[in-house]
Coordinates of C-alpha atoms and ligand atoms in Angstrom, one line a residue:
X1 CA 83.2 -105.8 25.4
X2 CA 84.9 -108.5 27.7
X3 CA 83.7 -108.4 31.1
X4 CA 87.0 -106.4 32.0
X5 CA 87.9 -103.9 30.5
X6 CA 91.0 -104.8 28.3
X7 CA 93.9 -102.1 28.3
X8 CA 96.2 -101.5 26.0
X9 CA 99.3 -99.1 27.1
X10 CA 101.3 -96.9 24.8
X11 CA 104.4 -96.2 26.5
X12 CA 106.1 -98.9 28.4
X13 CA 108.7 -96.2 30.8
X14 CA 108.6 -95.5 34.7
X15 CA 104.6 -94.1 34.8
X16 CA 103.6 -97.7 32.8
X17 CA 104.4 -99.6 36.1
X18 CA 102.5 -97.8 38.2
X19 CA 99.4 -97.7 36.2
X20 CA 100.3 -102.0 35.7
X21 CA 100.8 -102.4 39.7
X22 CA 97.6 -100.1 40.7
X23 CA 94.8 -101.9 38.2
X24 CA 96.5 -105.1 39.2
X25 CA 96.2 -103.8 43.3
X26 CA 92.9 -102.0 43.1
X27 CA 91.0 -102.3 39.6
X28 CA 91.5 -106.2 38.9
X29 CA 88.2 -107.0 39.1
X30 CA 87.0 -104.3 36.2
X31 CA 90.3 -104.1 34.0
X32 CA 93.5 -106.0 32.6
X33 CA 96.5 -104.8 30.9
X34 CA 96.1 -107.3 27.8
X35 CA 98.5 -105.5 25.1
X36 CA 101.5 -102.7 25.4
X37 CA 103.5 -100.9 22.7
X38 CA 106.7 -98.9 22.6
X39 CA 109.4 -98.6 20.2
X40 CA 112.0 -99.2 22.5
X41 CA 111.9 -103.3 22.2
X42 CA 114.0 -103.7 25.0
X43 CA 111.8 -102.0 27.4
X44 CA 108.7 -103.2 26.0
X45 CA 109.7 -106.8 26.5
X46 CA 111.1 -106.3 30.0
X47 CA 107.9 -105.0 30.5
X48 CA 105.5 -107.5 29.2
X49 CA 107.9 -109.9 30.6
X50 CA 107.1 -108.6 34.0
X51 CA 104.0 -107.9 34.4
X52 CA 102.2 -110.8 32.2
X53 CA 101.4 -109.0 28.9
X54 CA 100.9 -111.3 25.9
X55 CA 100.5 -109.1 23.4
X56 CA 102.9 -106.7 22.4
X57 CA 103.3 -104.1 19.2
X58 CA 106.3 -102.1 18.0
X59 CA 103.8 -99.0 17.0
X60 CA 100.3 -97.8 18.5
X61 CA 99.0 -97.8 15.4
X62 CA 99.0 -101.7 15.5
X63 CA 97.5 -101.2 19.4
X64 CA 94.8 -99.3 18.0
X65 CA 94.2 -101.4 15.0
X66 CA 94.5 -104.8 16.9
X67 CA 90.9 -105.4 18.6
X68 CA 92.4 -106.4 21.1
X69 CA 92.0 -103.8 23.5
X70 CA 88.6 -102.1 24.4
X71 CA 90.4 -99.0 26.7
X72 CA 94.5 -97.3 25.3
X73 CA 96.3 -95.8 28.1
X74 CA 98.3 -93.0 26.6
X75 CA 101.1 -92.7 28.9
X76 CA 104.3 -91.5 26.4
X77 CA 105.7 -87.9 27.0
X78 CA 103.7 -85.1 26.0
X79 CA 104.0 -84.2 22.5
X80 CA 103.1 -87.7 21.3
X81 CA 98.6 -87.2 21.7
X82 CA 97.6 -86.6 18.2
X83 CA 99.1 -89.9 16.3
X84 CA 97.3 -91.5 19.4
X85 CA 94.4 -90.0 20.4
X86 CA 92.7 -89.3 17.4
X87 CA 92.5 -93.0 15.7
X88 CA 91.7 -94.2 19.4
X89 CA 88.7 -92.2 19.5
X90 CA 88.2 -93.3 15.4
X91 CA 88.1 -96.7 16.7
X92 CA 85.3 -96.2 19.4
X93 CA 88.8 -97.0 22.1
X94 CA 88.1 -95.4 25.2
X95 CA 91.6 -93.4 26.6
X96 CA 92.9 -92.5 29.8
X97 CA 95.8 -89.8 29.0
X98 CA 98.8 -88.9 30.8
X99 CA 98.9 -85.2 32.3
X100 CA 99.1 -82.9 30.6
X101 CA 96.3 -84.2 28.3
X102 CA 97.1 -81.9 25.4
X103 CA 100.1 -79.8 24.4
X104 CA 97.6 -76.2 24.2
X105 CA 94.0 -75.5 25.6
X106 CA 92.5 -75.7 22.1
X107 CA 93.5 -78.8 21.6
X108 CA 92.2 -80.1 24.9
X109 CA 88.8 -78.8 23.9
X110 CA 88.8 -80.4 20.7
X111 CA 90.1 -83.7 21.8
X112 CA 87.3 -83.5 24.5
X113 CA 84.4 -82.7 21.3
X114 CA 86.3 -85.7 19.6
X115 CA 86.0 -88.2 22.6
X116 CA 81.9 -86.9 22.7
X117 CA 81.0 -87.4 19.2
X118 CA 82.9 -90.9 19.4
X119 CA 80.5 -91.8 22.3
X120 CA 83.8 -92.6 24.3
X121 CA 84.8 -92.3 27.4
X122 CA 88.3 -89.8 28.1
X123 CA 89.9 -89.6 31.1
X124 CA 93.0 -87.6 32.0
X125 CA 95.8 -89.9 34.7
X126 CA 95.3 -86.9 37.3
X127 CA 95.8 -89.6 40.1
X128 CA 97.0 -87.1 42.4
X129 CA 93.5 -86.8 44.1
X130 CA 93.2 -90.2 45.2
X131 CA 95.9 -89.9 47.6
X132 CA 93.8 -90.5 50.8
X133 CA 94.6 -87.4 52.6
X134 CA 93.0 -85.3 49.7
X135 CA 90.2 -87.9 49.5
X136 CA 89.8 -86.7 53.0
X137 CA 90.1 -83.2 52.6
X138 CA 87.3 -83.3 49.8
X139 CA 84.6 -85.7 51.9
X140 CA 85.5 -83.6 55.3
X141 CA 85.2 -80.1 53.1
X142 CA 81.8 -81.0 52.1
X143 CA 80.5 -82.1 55.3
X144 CA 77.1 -79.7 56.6
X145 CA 79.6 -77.9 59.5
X146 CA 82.6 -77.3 56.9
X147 CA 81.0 -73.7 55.9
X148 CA 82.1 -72.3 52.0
X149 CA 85.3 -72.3 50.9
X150 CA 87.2 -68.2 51.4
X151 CA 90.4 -69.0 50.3
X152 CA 92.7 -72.2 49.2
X153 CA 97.0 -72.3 49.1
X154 CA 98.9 -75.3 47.7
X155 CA 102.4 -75.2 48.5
X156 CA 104.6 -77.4 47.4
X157 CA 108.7 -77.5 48.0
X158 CA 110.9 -80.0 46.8
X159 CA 114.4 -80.4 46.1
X160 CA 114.0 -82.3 42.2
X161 CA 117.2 -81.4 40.1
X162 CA 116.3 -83.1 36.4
X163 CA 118.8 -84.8 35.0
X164 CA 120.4 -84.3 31.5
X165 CA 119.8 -86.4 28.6
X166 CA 115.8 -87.8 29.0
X167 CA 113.2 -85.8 27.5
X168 CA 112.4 -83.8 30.4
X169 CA 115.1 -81.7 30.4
X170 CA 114.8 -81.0 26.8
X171 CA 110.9 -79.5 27.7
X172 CA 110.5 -76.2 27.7
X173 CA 107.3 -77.0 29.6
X174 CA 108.7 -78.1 32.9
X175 CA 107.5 -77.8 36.6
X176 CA 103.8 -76.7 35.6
X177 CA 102.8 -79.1 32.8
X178 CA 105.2 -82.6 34.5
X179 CA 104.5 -81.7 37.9
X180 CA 102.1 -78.8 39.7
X181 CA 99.4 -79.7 36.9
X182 CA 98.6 -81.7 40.0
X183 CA 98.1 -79.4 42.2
X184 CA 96.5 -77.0 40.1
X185 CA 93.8 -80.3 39.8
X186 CA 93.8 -80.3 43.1
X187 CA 93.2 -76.8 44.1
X188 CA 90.4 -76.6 41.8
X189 CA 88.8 -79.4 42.6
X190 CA 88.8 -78.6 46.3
X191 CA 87.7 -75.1 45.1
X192 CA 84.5 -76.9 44.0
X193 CA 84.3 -73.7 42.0
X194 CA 84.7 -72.7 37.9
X195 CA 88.3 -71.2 37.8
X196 CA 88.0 -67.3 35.8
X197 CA 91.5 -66.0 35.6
X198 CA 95.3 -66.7 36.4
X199 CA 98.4 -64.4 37.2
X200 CA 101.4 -66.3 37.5
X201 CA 104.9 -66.1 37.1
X202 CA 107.3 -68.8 36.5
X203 CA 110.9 -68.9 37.0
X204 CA 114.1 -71.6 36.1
X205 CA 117.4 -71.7 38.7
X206 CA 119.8 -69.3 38.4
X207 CA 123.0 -70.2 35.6
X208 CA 120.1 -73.4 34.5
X209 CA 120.9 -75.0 31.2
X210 CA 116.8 -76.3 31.3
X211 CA 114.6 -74.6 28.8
X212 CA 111.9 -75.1 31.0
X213 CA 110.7 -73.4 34.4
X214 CA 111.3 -75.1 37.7
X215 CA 109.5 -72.2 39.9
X216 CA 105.8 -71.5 39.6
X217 CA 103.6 -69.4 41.8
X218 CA 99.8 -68.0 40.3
X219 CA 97.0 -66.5 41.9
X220 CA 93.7 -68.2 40.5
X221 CA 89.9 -66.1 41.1
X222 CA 87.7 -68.7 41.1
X223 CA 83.6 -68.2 40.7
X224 CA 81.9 -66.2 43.5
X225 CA 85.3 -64.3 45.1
X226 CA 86.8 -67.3 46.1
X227 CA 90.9 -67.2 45.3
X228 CA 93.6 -69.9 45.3
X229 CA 97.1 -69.3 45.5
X230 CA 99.6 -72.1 44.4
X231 CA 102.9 -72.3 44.7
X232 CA 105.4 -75.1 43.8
X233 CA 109.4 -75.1 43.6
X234 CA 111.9 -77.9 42.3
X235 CA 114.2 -75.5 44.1
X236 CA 114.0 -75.8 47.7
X237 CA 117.5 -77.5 49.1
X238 CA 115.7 -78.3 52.9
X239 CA 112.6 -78.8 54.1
X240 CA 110.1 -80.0 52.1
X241 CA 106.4 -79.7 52.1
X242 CA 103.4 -80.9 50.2
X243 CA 100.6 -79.4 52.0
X244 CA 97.2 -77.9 50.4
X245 CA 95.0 -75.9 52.9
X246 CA 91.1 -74.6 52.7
X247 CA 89.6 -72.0 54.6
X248 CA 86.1 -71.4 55.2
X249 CA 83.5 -69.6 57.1
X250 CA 83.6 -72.2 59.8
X251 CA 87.0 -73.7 59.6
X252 CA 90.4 -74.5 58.4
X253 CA 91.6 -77.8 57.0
X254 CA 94.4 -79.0 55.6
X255 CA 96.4 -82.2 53.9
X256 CA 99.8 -82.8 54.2
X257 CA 102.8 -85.0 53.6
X258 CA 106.8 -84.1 53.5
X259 CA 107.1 -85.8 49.9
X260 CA 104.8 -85.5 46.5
X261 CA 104.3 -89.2 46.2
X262 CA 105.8 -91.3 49.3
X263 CA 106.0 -91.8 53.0
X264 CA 102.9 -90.6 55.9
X265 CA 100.8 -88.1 54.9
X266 CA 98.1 -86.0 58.0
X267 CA 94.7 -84.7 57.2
X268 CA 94.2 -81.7 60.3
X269 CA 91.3 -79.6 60.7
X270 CA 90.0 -76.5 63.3
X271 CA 86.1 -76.4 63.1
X272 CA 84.5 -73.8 65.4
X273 CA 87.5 -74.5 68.0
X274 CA 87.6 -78.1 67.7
X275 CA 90.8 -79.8 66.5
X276 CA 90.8 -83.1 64.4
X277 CA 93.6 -85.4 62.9
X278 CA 93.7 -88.4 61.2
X279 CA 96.9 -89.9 59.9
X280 CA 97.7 -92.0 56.8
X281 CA 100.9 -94.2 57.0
X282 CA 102.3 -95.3 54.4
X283 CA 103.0 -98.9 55.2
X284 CA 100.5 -101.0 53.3
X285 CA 100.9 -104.2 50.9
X286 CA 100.2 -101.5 47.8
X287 CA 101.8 -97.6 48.2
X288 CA 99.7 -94.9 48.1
X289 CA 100.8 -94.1 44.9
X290 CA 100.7 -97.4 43.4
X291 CA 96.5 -97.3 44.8
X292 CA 96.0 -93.5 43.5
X293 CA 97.1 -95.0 39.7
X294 CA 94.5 -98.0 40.0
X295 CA 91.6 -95.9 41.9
X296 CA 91.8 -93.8 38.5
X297 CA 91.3 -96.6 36.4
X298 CA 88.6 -97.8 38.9
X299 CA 86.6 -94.7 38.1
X300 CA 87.7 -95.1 34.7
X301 CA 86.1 -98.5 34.6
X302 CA 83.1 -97.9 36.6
X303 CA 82.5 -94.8 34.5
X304 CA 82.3 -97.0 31.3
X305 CA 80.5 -99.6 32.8
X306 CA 77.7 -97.4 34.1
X307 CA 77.8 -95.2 30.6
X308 CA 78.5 -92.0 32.7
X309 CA 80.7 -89.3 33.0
X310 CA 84.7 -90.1 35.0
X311 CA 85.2 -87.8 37.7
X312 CA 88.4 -87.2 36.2
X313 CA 86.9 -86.6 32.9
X314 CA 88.7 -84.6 29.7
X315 CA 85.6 -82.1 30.0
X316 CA 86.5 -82.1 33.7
X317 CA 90.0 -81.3 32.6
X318 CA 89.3 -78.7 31.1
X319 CA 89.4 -76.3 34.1
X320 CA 92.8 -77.6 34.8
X321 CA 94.1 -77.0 31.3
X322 CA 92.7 -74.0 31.1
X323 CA 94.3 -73.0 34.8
X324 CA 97.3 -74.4 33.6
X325 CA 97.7 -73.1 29.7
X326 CA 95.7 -68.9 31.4
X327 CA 99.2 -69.4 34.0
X328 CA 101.6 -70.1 30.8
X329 CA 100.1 -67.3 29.0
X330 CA 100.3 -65.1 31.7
X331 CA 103.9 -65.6 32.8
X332 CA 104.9 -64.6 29.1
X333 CA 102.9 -61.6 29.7
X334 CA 104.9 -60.8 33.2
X335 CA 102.0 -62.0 35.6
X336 CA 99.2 -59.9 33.9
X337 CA 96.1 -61.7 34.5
X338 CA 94.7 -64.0 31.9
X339 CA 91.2 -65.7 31.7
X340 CA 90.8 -69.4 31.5
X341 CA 88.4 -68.8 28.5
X342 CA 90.9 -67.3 26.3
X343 CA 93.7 -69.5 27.7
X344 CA 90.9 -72.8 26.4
X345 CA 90.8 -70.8 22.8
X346 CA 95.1 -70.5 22.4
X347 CA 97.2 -72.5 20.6
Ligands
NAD401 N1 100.4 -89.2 36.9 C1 101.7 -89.2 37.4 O1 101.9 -89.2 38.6 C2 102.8 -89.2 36.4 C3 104.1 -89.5 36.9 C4 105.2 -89.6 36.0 C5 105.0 -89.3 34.7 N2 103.7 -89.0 34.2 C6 103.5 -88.7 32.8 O2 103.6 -89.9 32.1 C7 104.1 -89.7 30.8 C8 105.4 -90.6 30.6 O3 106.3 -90.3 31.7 P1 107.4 -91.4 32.2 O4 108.0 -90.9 33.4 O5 106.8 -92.8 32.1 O6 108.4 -91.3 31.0 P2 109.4 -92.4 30.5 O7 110.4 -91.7 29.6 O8 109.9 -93.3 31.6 O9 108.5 -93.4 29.5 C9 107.9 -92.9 28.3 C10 107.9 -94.1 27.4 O10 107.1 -93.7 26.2 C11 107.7 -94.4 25.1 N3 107.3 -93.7 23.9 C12 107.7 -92.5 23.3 N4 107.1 -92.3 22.2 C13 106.2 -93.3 22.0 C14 105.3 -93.6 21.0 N5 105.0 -92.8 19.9 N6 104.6 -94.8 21.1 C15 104.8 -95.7 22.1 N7 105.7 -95.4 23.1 C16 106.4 -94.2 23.0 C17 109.2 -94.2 25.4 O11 110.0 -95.1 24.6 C18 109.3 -94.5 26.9 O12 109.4 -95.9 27.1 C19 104.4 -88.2 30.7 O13 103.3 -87.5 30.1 C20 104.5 -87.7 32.2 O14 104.1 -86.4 32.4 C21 102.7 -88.9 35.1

């Protein structure tokens, strides 16, 4: 292996920049984008062009095949994993996948077996937790005075109306698996906690012609009582929040900004009476989004480099997917609850 790690990204549309700008920003020392492929020629060469790229492929079968990258970035829409994923992993390739990392909890958990016997590393583009009011929220959670964790709430409101003709509004896999699979992540891993069941129910706007849902609200039981409650809406005209909040036997805390992926975000936290804030502003050479994209590959590359486990590993993934794929099967079911171990065993 090259001293850096050499990437190869399959998929050259809007999430292909950000992952470009953030190793560039943030993981430059540990990784470079050497090789790209889509089959849209236009785009792949507007992209190379751009970013510096030198080699480029029509298919990722010629990415794969090429030995010219030691890492594939798999960051197409969601029903394109298993042309990918499998000869990447035949190839000894390590992968960082796009959320969601499979298209049903058992194939999640047989990618992740795959990745393990191939001695590779698999990480899933959950990049969500390195916004730094969440990398906040976890380090001040886990500090001696924070107490144990009674109850979590992600709320998230946002006025996203998806526009016709790109493959999103064709999914019927909508505001779950493109967008609150982040916060789901996020819950949990603030949780700090196995998840063990999901009710949820989902709903799309009134008169919508999208298959998919743009409404989703679940109750999670987590290990050892604890409970999450998340709820996320494309459908909220005003006012919009991001904001995910922990309470525990000494305090509250929460992390907050108005919008998902722009613009200040607060940290705030009560701890026996004492009130603390710390603000993030937004106003830096490199976005906080553009930095959450390359501190993923960071761990990515660090990971690999020190032959252990990602933080935002496939296995580690599990627990979303299996969040995720328990609140799909449940909202079929009208909100009954559903455990994560069957949800991991569907499909
Ligand atoms: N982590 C995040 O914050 C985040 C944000 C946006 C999108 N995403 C995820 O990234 C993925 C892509 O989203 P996007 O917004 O970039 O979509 P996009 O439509 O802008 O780009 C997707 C690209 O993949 C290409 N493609 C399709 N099939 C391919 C194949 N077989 N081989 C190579 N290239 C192929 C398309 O031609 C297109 O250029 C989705 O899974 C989405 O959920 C993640």
């Amino acid at each position: 292996m090259a001293d850096r790690l050499r990437v190869g990204l399959v998929g050259t549309g809007w999430v292909a920049h950000q992952h470009a700008a953030g190793i560039r920003a943030v993981a430059g020392d540990l990784a470079e984008v050497v090789a790209a492929c889509d089959p849209r020629e236009d785009a792949l060469a507007e992209f190379c062009d751009r970013h510096g790229v030198p080699a480029r492929f029509a298919t990722a079968g010629e990415l794969v095949r090429s030995g010219e990258v030691d890492v594939v970035a798999l960051l197409t829409p969601p029903a394109v994993r298993d042309e990918v994923l499998d000869p990447a992993f035949e190839r000894g390739l390590h992968v960082l996948v796009e959320k969601p990392f499979a298209t049903s909890g058992a194939r999640a958990v047989r990618y992740v077996a795959k990745a393990e016997q191939a001695g590779v590393t698999l990480a899933v583009g959950q990049n969500f937790r390195w916004f730094p009011e969440h990398v906040w929220l976890h380090e001040r959670t886990a500090r001696p005075d924070a107490g144990e964790p009674t109850y979590l709430e992600a709320r998230s409101f946002q006025d996203r109306r998806q526009e016709p003709g790109v493959w999103r509004a064709r999914e019927s896999r909508l505001e779950m698996a493109i967008y609150s699979i982040h916060l789901i992540d996020r819950l949990r891993w603030h949780a700090r906690r196995a998840p063990v069941s999901v009710s949820a129910l989902t709903r799309r706007a009134p008169g919508s012609d999208l298959p998919g849902e743009q409404l989703s609200t679940m109750v999670v039981a987590f290990e050892g009582d604890l409970v999450g409650h998340l709820t996320s809406t494309w459908l909220a005209r005003g006012l919009p929040v991001q904001e995910l909040r922990v309470d525990t036997t000494t305090g509250s805390f929460v992390a907050a900004r108005e919008q998902p992926m722009a613009g200040e975000a607060v940290g705030r936290a009560e701890v026996a009476g004492a009130a603390e804030e710390v603000a993030f502003p937004d106003d830096g050479p490199v976005t906080h989004a553009v930095a959450s994209y390359g501190s993923s590959w960071r761990e990515l590359a660090l990971a690999v480099r020190e032959g252990r486990e990602s933080a935002h590993s496939g296995r580690d993934n599990l627990a979303t997917m299996g969040i995720m794929e328990a609140a799909y099967l449940s909202a079929a079911r009208g909100g009954a609850a559903v455990t994560v171990a069957e949800a991991l065993a569907h499909g």
